[in-house]
Amino acid sequence: MSQQNRIDGGQIDRTHKLSFSFNGKFMTGYQGDTLASALLANGQRLVGRSFKYHRPRGIFTAGSEEPNALVQLRDGAAQEPNTRATTVELFDGLVATSQNHRGSLEHDLMAANDLLSPFLSAGFYYKTFMWPKAFWEKLYEPMIRASAGLGRLSMQEDPDVYDHGYLHCDLLVIGAGPAGLSGALAAARAGLRVILADEDFTPGGRLNAETYEVDGQSGADWAASAVAELAAMDNVRIMTRTTVYGAYDHGIYGVLERCTDHLKDSAGKPRQVLWRLYTQRALLTAGATERSIAFGANDRPGIMMAGAVRTYVNRFGVAPGQKVAVFTNNDDGLRTAEDLKTKGVEITRIIDARNGDTVVNTTGRHGIHTVHLNNNRHIEADCLAVSGGWSPNVHLTCHHRDRPTWNADIAGFVPAGDLPPGMTVAGAANGAMTLAAAIVDAHTKAARIAADLGTSKAPGDPAKASDETFATAPFWHVGESKKRAWVDLQNDVTTKDVKQSHKEGFRSVEHLKRYTTLGMATDQGKTANILGLAIMAEAAGQSIQDTGTTIFRPPYNPVAIGAFAGRARGKDFRPYRLTPSHKWAEENGADFVETGNWLRAQWFKQPGEKGWRDSVDREAAQTRKSVGICDVTTLGKIDIQGSDAATFLNRIYANAFLKLPVGKVRYGLMLREDGICYDDGTTARLAENHFVMTTTTANAVTVFRNMEFARQCLWPDLDVHFISTTDGWAQFAVAGPNSRALLSKVVDDLDLSNEGFPFMACAECTVFGGTPARLFRISFSGEMAFEIAVPARFGDAMIRGLMAAGEEYDAVPYGTEALGVMRIEKGHAAGNELTGQTTAQMLGLGGMVSKKKDSVGSKLSERDGMNQDDDLRLVGFKPVDRSILLTAGAHFLTPGDPADMTHDQGWMTSVAYSPELGHSVGLGYLKRGKERIGEQVRAYSPVRNQDIMVEVCSPHHIDPEGERQRG
Amino acid sequence: MIINHPLLGPRDAAEFVNRGDACQIDRPDGMTASMDEMHDYAYLRDNPAGEVRELWYHEQGDRSWLVVTRNTLTHEITSVEMARDVARARGRST
């Protein structure tokens, strides 16, 4: 296809031709084009369908404020919906398709919505989908979902990678237009570390789009030379294709750099980088955005912002039409006519609202053909350039809730002054709307910032330019238009919707926004908001100043979720840790599970085993029969030292620790200050002033944090110090009747007899002829058991050594599932039982909470409500029909009672199949449980569809007297 | 946000964990306090729009607990102290 609208000039590289496709049609453009400029060069005016009415839409602007020209880019997994054609840099092989139509773009079946527009006005959803109630789930919601959104996701994993980064600077200059370049030059010459960020791939802003002169050269040439000067300085970093999307606290800015979006392929490099930018100061030189005028059928393809028309003509060498009409309320519109005439483009009419001339309607299928004036005359035009004046880009100034104020001189909102700390606004963004004024304003302010920050070098002189004429008369909408006039093109909001909002009482700007959805699309109403406010003000008979404005929130422009996620996705979303025996476990058929932030073996599959139960039953049975070994490194380990260590432990554990003898271990129960149990574990006293604590795997971090709080904030002068050694020691449980025999082969010179090393003993020792170790005689399984710890680097050797030593006893490795089976059989509480509502009384540990001392939570644990006799108690359960498997989460009911919450008697917390007993066993909380042992209750689980009778028993399903662990 | 750590200088707030009101330093002695006093200590917090004193823990750093004076309306931080010093100044010791 020929580029029939291509004209002379512009900053494109005509020696570098690029081919691309739009809706399957092949077209060509040049290096330096955007997708929008290339489409216009090829005469493609229709590029999409509107959100609500499916109206034909074209390219409306030449920048990131674009409300209309949203397209799907690329294909396959890399397909991306809702990209703005006006910001997409053309590359060879680019594939784009239009969005939001059924059938072809030209013949959209959903265009019927346009005929329904009388019913689809403001508040349509709120009014329509209210009744009948039953229709919501079956009809309305599926219907809304089917028609919602513009583009479509690929539904495949994003093939690109995204990165996060951190940057620091003295001054961040936001926007590299004339003001930004001027400010950056002054600050950089004065010696500040400057970062200059701009969305565009070519810095210069409007200088590239206009025919101004600066310092005696064309604006674009001056911009290029300013960029060259800045790029040569060590203290400057220029970031193009980079959007500053948010102003956060304490001078931190959110910044998105698009690194490879302009390339066909990322080639493994990060596609985008989300920078967190730490600044001393920021200079906002974001310029201004042109706004439209609301007149009948002002949304037709070919109707464009006048400034955008100049951009396409001057920067891209593209005439958006052959016969161009101009509708304006300010001198900018006239400049458009001049620029076009210079390039030989025919101007069919200049319609200046200041002279009383207006456009009331347009006609033309799939694009404008005729302009209808208020004097009943018709003008032929395939492009209508509209200028309703310029609005300063105050977006980032609002991010700390500054509400801009109305400046009647420029007919626009300007920053009110309650800016994010450290931010200065200069140039058009601050209301200095003309070229020379903007350059001087930014230069002066940047020089002042440099002086403030203590630099002594000279900022130089501002560039010389002349001020263009800037005469504007507020003019918002054509009252005599009979046809629908669009305010917000992206969300299809018309002047009628705004007036209706007023009529129905939604008159504050905040209500107007939410009721009509004005400004709530992805463009945040950059070209639309002020129009809407002005029409509302007029309807209310008040000034724009009194009507006020809504404010902007981050992001300034849409940021992909992928960029926020960065590398933290898939398996890297949350890193996990590996136990010291991981490699060995992998070699031995382990199946792994995430517990907390660890990957642990849950069972070890042996040849011939059909399901996980086979493996788990074997591991538990063999452990109880002979000996089993389990990696328990993941339990939190805290090394505690100091002359007040015992005193400290006595205050953070609910039970007594002061008199724990050296060489002994004690079970400890931790309460929150409100008296609820939150963690438990064992603490060993290795020496008078040296303890080793274990916590549950899940709470290792929280317990440590709370201990530091107690140490620094509650008792700051206790002589106690601690450090987390969870990763420092590899620890293995060795459990079962042959555990002593096995360890006797491993541990050097230590009497492991019951007399020499009884239940709850601990010692520092060595293993395998000199490797340092710690030995604890503690039991989670209920068997005679030990835990042996060695420095983590010996963990792999240790598991291999233990298994070799255990060969003669048929030692078996066991995973977390068998661990769970055995602790349920034994009646030990774990995470399922510690729900955050569990009292010591419920666990049957009420007597452990010492009343003779003050410890965290002890006082409030004495409250009446937490010590009711008829409260829940932890007991055991077994099915009356022993062949049935119990269900965790089942609720208990007294037989004969109805199954409702008023008759609820508690719930089952943990269940397991006990290979030792040959049937299912459970733990659970039952009201007055201890008094009901031997009773039968109903275990009812409507969720799992189970309703059975269970027998209440001791939670210690095996060895209730504890003879095995003491043996 | 940036917290100006008294020992380490300015650090990003992402390195810290927040625990809420610094009044948690003033823990009554459980042996002498009434149930009401202990209840108020555990549960009652002011929720002002404006200046608050909060406990922040430098978990990804040196493990110091800090008392940060912050304005909830502006996020301006006007002072950062070592919680241990604050605790001592409020009469806490062993």
PDB file of N, CA and C in Angstrom, chain A residues 51-114:
ATOM      1  N   PHE A  51     -16.153   2.266  23.211  1.00  0.00           N
ATOM      2  CA  PHE A  51     -16.387   1.374  24.338  1.00  0.00           C
ATOM      3  C   PHE A  51     -17.855   0.964  24.451  1.00  0.00           C
ATOM      4  N   LYS A  52     -18.755   1.933  24.464  1.00  0.00           N
ATOM      5  CA  LYS A  52     -20.151   1.644  24.793  1.00  0.00           C
ATOM      6  C   LYS A  52     -21.005   1.519  23.527  1.00  0.00           C
ATOM      7  N   TYR A  53     -20.868   2.484  22.634  1.00  0.00           N
ATOM      8  CA  TYR A  53     -21.768   2.555  21.472  1.00  0.00           C
ATOM      9  C   TYR A  53     -21.169   1.935  20.219  1.00  0.00           C
ATOM     10  N   HIS A  54     -19.927   1.487  20.326  1.00  0.00           N
ATOM     11  CA  HIS A  54     -19.263   0.885  19.159  1.00  0.00           C
ATOM     12  C   HIS A  54     -19.259   1.828  17.964  1.00  0.00           C
ATOM     13  N   ARG A  55     -19.063   3.102  18.237  1.00  0.00           N
ATOM     14  CA  ARG A  55     -18.977   4.080  17.158  1.00  0.00           C
ATOM     15  C   ARG A  55     -17.623   3.947  16.473  1.00  0.00           C
ATOM     16  N   PRO A  56     -17.558   4.202  15.186  1.00  0.00           N
ATOM     17  CA  PRO A  56     -16.260   4.186  14.503  1.00  0.00           C
ATOM     18  C   PRO A  56     -15.370   5.283  15.088  1.00  0.00           C
ATOM     19  N   ARG A  57     -14.125   4.949  15.338  1.00  0.00           N
ATOM     20  CA  ARG A  57     -13.236   5.947  15.929  1.00  0.00           C
ATOM     21  C   ARG A  57     -11.883   5.945  15.211  1.00  0.00           C
ATOM     22  N   GLY A  58     -11.261   7.123  15.220  1.00  0.00           N
ATOM     23  CA  GLY A  58      -9.964   7.271  14.572  1.00  0.00           C
ATOM     24  C   GLY A  58      -8.912   7.765  15.544  1.00  0.00           C
ATOM     25  N   ILE A  59      -7.828   8.239  15.000  1.00  0.00           N
ATOM     26  CA  ILE A  59      -6.737   8.759  15.816  1.00  0.00           C
ATOM     27  C   ILE A  59      -7.079  10.189  16.201  1.00  0.00           C
ATOM     28  N   PHE A  60      -7.011  10.490  17.493  1.00  0.00           N
ATOM     29  CA  PHE A  60      -7.501  11.775  17.990  1.00  0.00           C
ATOM     30  C   PHE A  60      -6.363  12.702  18.405  1.00  0.00           C
ATOM     31  N   THR A  61      -5.270  12.118  18.899  1.00  0.00           N
ATOM     32  CA  THR A  61      -4.155  12.929  19.394  1.00  0.00           C
ATOM     33  C   THR A  61      -2.852  12.362  18.822  1.00  0.00           C
ATOM     34  N   ALA A  62      -1.744  12.919  19.291  1.00  0.00           N
ATOM     35  CA  ALA A  62      -0.443  12.393  18.876  1.00  0.00           C
ATOM     36  C   ALA A  62       0.400  12.028  20.085  1.00  0.00           C
ATOM     37  N   GLY A  63      -0.273  11.758  21.216  1.00  0.00           N
ATOM     38  CA  GLY A  63       0.517  11.494  22.420  1.00  0.00           C
ATOM     39  C   GLY A  63      -0.135  10.475  23.331  1.00  0.00           C
ATOM     40  N   SER A  64       0.357  10.414  24.564  1.00  0.00           N
ATOM     41  CA  SER A  64      -0.110   9.395  25.505  1.00  0.00           C
ATOM     42  C   SER A  64      -1.499   9.710  26.049  1.00  0.00           C
ATOM     43  N   GLU A  65      -2.024  10.896  25.703  1.00  0.00           N
ATOM     44  CA  GLU A  65      -3.376  11.234  26.167  1.00  0.00           C
ATOM     45  C   GLU A  65      -4.455  10.610  25.291  1.00  0.00           C
ATOM     46  N   GLU A  66      -4.065   9.820  24.308  1.00  0.00           N
ATOM     47  CA  GLU A  66      -4.990   9.294  23.295  1.00  0.00           C
ATOM     48  C   GLU A  66      -6.162   8.514  23.916  1.00  0.00           C
ATOM     49  N   PRO A  67      -7.404   8.914  23.627  1.00  0.00           N
ATOM     50  CA  PRO A  67      -8.547   8.170  24.154  1.00  0.00           C
ATOM     51  C   PRO A  67      -9.113   7.140  23.177  1.00  0.00           C
ATOM     52  N   ASN A  68      -8.817   7.263  21.896  1.00  0.00           N
ATOM     53  CA  ASN A  68      -9.515   6.493  20.869  1.00  0.00           C
ATOM     54  C   ASN A  68      -8.716   5.351  20.273  1.00  0.00           C
ATOM     55  N   ALA A  69      -7.522   5.664  19.826  1.00  0.00           N
ATOM     56  CA  ALA A  69      -6.776   4.739  18.977  1.00  0.00           C
ATOM     57  C   ALA A  69      -6.066   3.696  19.823  1.00  0.00           C
ATOM     58  N   LEU A  70      -6.877   2.828  20.468  1.00  0.00           N
ATOM     59  CA  LEU A  70      -6.319   1.750  21.275  1.00  0.00           C
ATOM     60  C   LEU A  70      -6.360   0.478  20.439  1.00  0.00           C
ATOM     61  N   VAL A  71      -5.225  -0.165  20.296  1.00  0.00           N
ATOM     62  CA  VAL A  71      -5.152  -1.343  19.425  1.00  0.00           C
ATOM     63  C   VAL A  71      -4.494  -2.503  20.155  1.00  0.00           C
ATOM     64  N   GLN A  72      -4.703  -3.693  19.611  1.00  0.00           N
ATOM     65  CA  GLN A  72      -3.969  -4.863  20.079  1.00  0.00           C
ATOM     66  C   GLN A  72      -2.658  -4.901  19.320  1.00  0.00           C
ATOM     67  N   LEU A  73      -1.596  -5.111  20.045  1.00  0.00           N
ATOM     68  CA  LEU A  73      -0.289  -5.120  19.433  1.00  0.00           C
ATOM     69  C   LEU A  73       0.310  -6.511  19.517  1.00  0.00           C
ATOM     70  N   ARG A  74       1.065  -6.864  18.514  1.00  0.00           N
ATOM     71  CA  ARG A  74       1.766  -8.165  18.442  1.00  0.00           C
ATOM     72  C   ARG A  74       0.759  -9.311  18.418  1.00  0.00           C
ATOM     73  N   ASP A  75       1.286 -10.539  18.384  1.00  0.00           N
ATOM     74  CA  ASP A  75       0.393 -11.687  18.366  1.00  0.00           C
ATOM     75  C   ASP A  75       0.951 -12.797  19.237  1.00  0.00           C
ATOM     76  N   GLY A  76       0.214 -13.867  19.324  1.00  0.00           N
ATOM     77  CA  GLY A  76       0.628 -14.988  20.169  1.00  0.00           C
ATOM     78  C   GLY A  76       0.664 -14.575  21.621  1.00  0.00           C
ATOM     79  N   ALA A  77       1.619 -15.158  22.371  1.00  0.00           N
ATOM     80  CA  ALA A  77       1.690 -14.887  23.803  1.00  0.00           C
ATOM     81  C   ALA A  77       2.042 -13.433  24.088  1.00  0.00           C
ATOM     82  N   ALA A  78       2.722 -12.779  23.148  1.00  0.00           N
ATOM     83  CA  ALA A  78       3.159 -11.399  23.373  1.00  0.00           C
ATOM     84  C   ALA A  78       2.052 -10.383  23.071  1.00  0.00           C
ATOM     85  N   GLN A  79       0.892 -10.871  22.665  1.00  0.00           N
ATOM     86  CA  GLN A  79      -0.203  -9.967  22.311  1.00  0.00           C
ATOM     87  C   GLN A  79      -0.570  -9.068  23.499  1.00  0.00           C
ATOM     88  N   GLU A  80      -0.741  -7.775  23.213  1.00  0.00           N
ATOM     89  CA  GLU A  80      -1.030  -6.831  24.286  1.00  0.00           C
ATOM     90  C   GLU A  80      -2.198  -5.951  23.882  1.00  0.00           C
ATOM     91  N   PRO A  81      -3.280  -5.956  24.669  1.00  0.00           N
ATOM     92  CA  PRO A  81      -4.433  -5.130  24.320  1.00  0.00           C
ATOM     93  C   PRO A  81      -4.246  -3.677  24.768  1.00  0.00           C
ATOM     94  N   ASN A  82      -5.084  -2.799  24.204  1.00  0.00           N
ATOM     95  CA  ASN A  82      -5.203  -1.411  24.676  1.00  0.00           C
ATOM     96  C   ASN A  82      -3.914  -0.608  24.606  1.00  0.00           C
ATOM     97  N   THR A  83      -3.063  -0.883  23.639  1.00  0.00           N
ATOM     98  CA  THR A  83      -1.891  -0.029  23.484  1.00  0.00           C
ATOM     99  C   THR A  83      -2.297   1.163  22.630  1.00  0.00           C
ATOM    100  N   ARG A  84      -1.754   2.317  22.967  1.00  0.00           N
ATOM    101  CA  ARG A  84      -2.128   3.538  22.249  1.00  0.00           C
ATOM    102  C   ARG A  84      -1.267   3.668  20.990  1.00  0.00           C
ATOM    103  N   ALA A  85      -1.943   3.659  19.843  1.00  0.00           N
ATOM    104  CA  ALA A  85      -1.215   3.716  18.570  1.00  0.00           C
ATOM    105  C   ALA A  85      -0.349   4.963  18.491  1.00  0.00           C
ATOM    106  N   THR A  86      -0.729   5.995  19.241  1.00  0.00           N
ATOM    107  CA  THR A  86      -0.003   7.264  19.179  1.00  0.00           C
ATOM    108  C   THR A  86       1.326   7.223  19.914  1.00  0.00           C
ATOM    109  N   THR A  87       1.537   6.192  20.759  1.00  0.00           N
ATOM    110  CA  THR A  87       2.809   6.110  21.482  1.00  0.00           C
ATOM    111  C   THR A  87       3.623   4.892  21.055  1.00  0.00           C
ATOM    112  N   VAL A  88       3.014   4.048  20.224  1.00  0.00           N
ATOM    113  CA  VAL A  88       3.733   2.841  19.784  1.00  0.00           C
ATOM    114  C   VAL A  88       4.716   3.229  18.685  1.00  0.00           C
ATOM    115  N   GLU A  89       5.985   2.953  18.938  1.00  0.00           N
ATOM    116  CA  GLU A  89       7.015   3.249  17.953  1.00  0.00           C
ATOM    117  C   GLU A  89       6.962   2.176  16.868  1.00  0.00           C
ATOM    118  N   LEU A  90       6.980   2.604  15.626  1.00  0.00           N
ATOM    119  CA  LEU A  90       6.880   1.625  14.537  1.00  0.00           C
ATOM    120  C   LEU A  90       8.167   0.812  14.442  1.00  0.00           C
ATOM    121  N   PHE A  91       8.015  -0.505  14.278  1.00  0.00           N
ATOM    122  CA  PHE A  91       9.184  -1.338  13.996  1.00  0.00           C
ATOM    123  C   PHE A  91       8.835  -2.285  12.857  1.00  0.00           C
ATOM    124  N   ASP A  92       9.859  -2.823  12.239  1.00  0.00           N
ATOM    125  CA  ASP A  92       9.641  -3.679  11.081  1.00  0.00           C
ATOM    126  C   ASP A  92       8.971  -4.970  11.538  1.00  0.00           C
ATOM    127  N   GLY A  93       7.854  -5.299  10.920  1.00  0.00           N
ATOM    128  CA  GLY A  93       7.167  -6.530  11.273  1.00  0.00           C
ATOM    129  C   GLY A  93       6.112  -6.359  12.349  1.00  0.00           C
ATOM    130  N   LEU A  94       5.836  -5.115  12.721  1.00  0.00           N
ATOM    131  CA  LEU A  94       4.808  -4.871  13.743  1.00  0.00           C
ATOM    132  C   LEU A  94       3.446  -5.380  13.250  1.00  0.00           C
ATOM    133  N   VAL A  95       2.723  -6.025  14.165  1.00  0.00           N
ATOM    134  CA  VAL A  95       1.385  -6.529  13.849  1.00  0.00           C
ATOM    135  C   VAL A  95       0.403  -5.873  14.799  1.00  0.00           C
ATOM    136  N   ALA A  96      -0.602  -5.179  14.254  1.00  0.00           N
ATOM    137  CA  ALA A  96      -1.607  -4.545  15.098  1.00  0.00           C
ATOM    138  C   ALA A  96      -2.987  -4.896  14.580  1.00  0.00           C
ATOM    139  N   THR A  97      -3.935  -5.024  15.516  1.00  0.00           N
ATOM    140  CA  THR A  97      -5.321  -5.257  15.116  1.00  0.00           C
ATOM    141  C   THR A  97      -6.219  -4.337  15.921  1.00  0.00           C
ATOM    142  N   SER A  98      -7.386  -4.043  15.365  1.00  0.00           N
ATOM    143  CA  SER A  98      -8.309  -3.150  16.056  1.00  0.00           C
ATOM    144  C   SER A  98      -9.108  -3.933  17.087  1.00  0.00           C
ATOM    145  N   GLN A  99      -9.776  -3.210  17.976  1.00  0.00           N
ATOM    146  CA  GLN A  99     -10.437  -3.837  19.117  1.00  0.00           C
ATOM    147  C   GLN A  99     -11.925  -3.492  19.173  1.00  0.00           C
ATOM    148  N   ASN A 100     -12.599  -4.251  20.009  1.00  0.00           N
ATOM    149  CA  ASN A 100     -13.971  -3.946  20.424  1.00  0.00           C
ATOM    150  C   ASN A 100     -14.978  -3.957  19.280  1.00  0.00           C
ATOM    151  N   HIS A 101     -14.885  -4.958  18.450  1.00  0.00           N
ATOM    152  CA  HIS A 101     -15.966  -5.127  17.483  1.00  0.00           C
ATOM    153  C   HIS A 101     -16.209  -6.608  17.266  1.00  0.00           C
ATOM    154  N   ARG A 102     -17.455  -6.957  16.932  1.00  0.00           N
ATOM    155  CA  ARG A 102     -17.773  -8.322  16.500  1.00  0.00           C
ATOM    156  C   ARG A 102     -17.977  -8.266  15.004  1.00  0.00           C
ATOM    157  N   GLY A 103     -17.329  -9.160  14.299  1.00  0.00           N
ATOM    158  CA  GLY A 103     -17.280  -9.009  12.854  1.00  0.00           C
ATOM    159  C   GLY A 103     -16.147  -8.051  12.554  1.00  0.00           C
ATOM    160  N   SER A 104     -16.134  -7.526  11.340  1.00  0.00           N
ATOM    161  CA  SER A 104     -14.991  -6.697  10.949  1.00  0.00           C
ATOM    162  C   SER A 104     -15.094  -5.310  11.574  1.00  0.00           C
ATOM    163  N   LEU A 105     -13.968  -4.602  11.543  1.00  0.00           N
ATOM    164  CA  LEU A 105     -13.936  -3.237  12.070  1.00  0.00           C
ATOM    165  C   LEU A 105     -14.937  -2.355  11.327  1.00  0.00           C
ATOM    166  N   GLU A 106     -15.043  -2.571  10.021  1.00  0.00           N
ATOM    167  CA  GLU A 106     -15.930  -1.728   9.208  1.00  0.00           C
ATOM    168  C   GLU A 106     -17.397  -2.058   9.453  1.00  0.00           C
ATOM    169  N   HIS A 107     -17.688  -3.351   9.743  1.00  0.00           N
ATOM    170  CA  HIS A 107     -19.089  -3.751   9.922  1.00  0.00           C
ATOM    171  C   HIS A 107     -19.235  -4.428  11.278  1.00  0.00           C
ATOM    172  N   ASP A 108     -19.190  -3.630  12.326  1.00  0.00           N
ATOM    173  CA  ASP A 108     -19.259  -4.137  13.699  1.00  0.00           C
ATOM    174  C   ASP A 108     -20.713  -4.440  14.058  1.00  0.00           C
ATOM    175  N   LEU A 109     -20.974  -5.711  14.401  1.00  0.00           N
ATOM    176  CA  LEU A 109     -22.356  -6.100  14.722  1.00  0.00           C
ATOM    177  C   LEU A 109     -22.862  -5.383  15.971  1.00  0.00           C
ATOM    178  N   MET A 110     -21.902  -5.049  16.856  1.00  0.00           N
ATOM    179  CA  MET A 110     -22.307  -4.386  18.104  1.00  0.00           C
ATOM    180  C   MET A 110     -22.663  -2.916  17.894  1.00  0.00           C
ATOM    181  N   ALA A 111     -22.481  -2.441  16.681  1.00  0.00           N
ATOM    182  CA  ALA A 111     -22.807  -1.034  16.411  1.00  0.00           C
ATOM    183  C   ALA A 111     -24.280  -0.755  16.666  1.00  0.00           C
ATOM    184  N   ALA A 112     -25.092  -1.822  16.757  1.00  0.00           N
ATOM    185  CA  ALA A 112     -26.507  -1.655  17.115  1.00  0.00           C
ATOM    186  C   ALA A 112     -26.653  -0.932  18.447  1.00  0.00           C
ATOM    187  N   ASN A 113     -25.640  -1.056  19.305  1.00  0.00           N
ATOM    188  CA  ASN A 113     -25.675  -0.351  20.590  1.00  0.00           C
ATOM    189  C   ASN A 113     -25.891   1.144  20.396  1.00  0.00           C
ATOM    190  N   ASP A 114     -25.376   1.652  19.285  1.00  0.00           N
ATOM    191  CA  ASP A 114     -25.480   3.089  19.046  1.00  0.00           C
ATOM    192  C   ASP A 114     -26.943   3.501  18.923  1.00  0.00           C
TER     193      ASP A 114
END
